[in-house]
């Protein structure tokens, strides 16, 4: 009985000890993105369901301070930190809302800091070597067992400290994969880039959903 209790407490202790190596790498990565200020990121993304890809698409993220513009196949988001425009292309509709944070799967700077929110445990897996490049593999495990995402896996370049790829594994077996193909630092991004000119959109319904 005593040995069982000792084993139980030992296992619990291991769960609550932060993975220092993972934390150090993630902190370096977060600082690297902070140094950039504004940035333009190009990426490929796809979903895998029942072992089959639903197709690969390209996306683009432009960000500066608390502003961002996210371009995906089916929708676009323009956030100037005061107003958010979501352009639903298939529905031919623009929804105007109060600002919200972008989904972190397309925001590598947010991914690098997610372990500080207290919602995920970071775990260093290994150094992955492929085609002459080395990448640190780090898993982010949600603290809550009710999360639909069972884990997030990050591939971080040993050379640049930037995230090269991120994978979201869902409990139902589905997976989302985002490959960051190019990251360009720029502090000269014009604020107009985060505005959606609704007047230029013909045949599009505008829905204002902001709180009064």
Short mmCIF file of C-alpha atoms in Angstrom, two decimals, residues 35-40 62-65 67 184-194:
data_model
loop_
_atom_site.label_atom_id
_atom_site.label_comp_id
_atom_site.label_asym_id
_atom_site.label_seq_id
_atom_site.Cartn_x
_atom_site.Cartn_y
_atom_site.Cartn_z
CA UNK A 35 11.81 41.43 -32.07
CA UNK A 36 10.20 41.41 -35.50
CA UNK A 37 7.49 43.88 -34.57
CA UNK A 38 5.25 43.63 -37.61
CA UNK A 39 5.39 40.53 -39.79
CA UNK A 40 3.95 38.90 -42.87
CA UNK A 62 -0.20 40.17 -41.67
CA UNK A 63 0.22 41.45 -38.10
CA UNK A 64 1.46 44.51 -36.23
CA UNK A 65 0.92 45.27 -32.55
CA UNK A 67 -3.75 44.50 -35.52
CA UNK A 184 9.04 38.33 -43.29
CA UNK A 185 9.69 40.91 -40.56
CA UNK A 186 8.45 44.43 -41.27
CA UNK A 187 7.90 47.44 -39.02
CA UNK A 188 6.68 49.57 -41.94
CA UNK A 189 3.25 47.99 -42.44
CA UNK A 190 0.65 50.67 -43.15
CA UNK A 191 -2.41 50.62 -40.87
CA UNK A 192 -4.60 50.73 -43.97
CA UNK A 193 -3.70 47.07 -44.55
CA UNK A 194 -5.93 46.13 -41.61
#
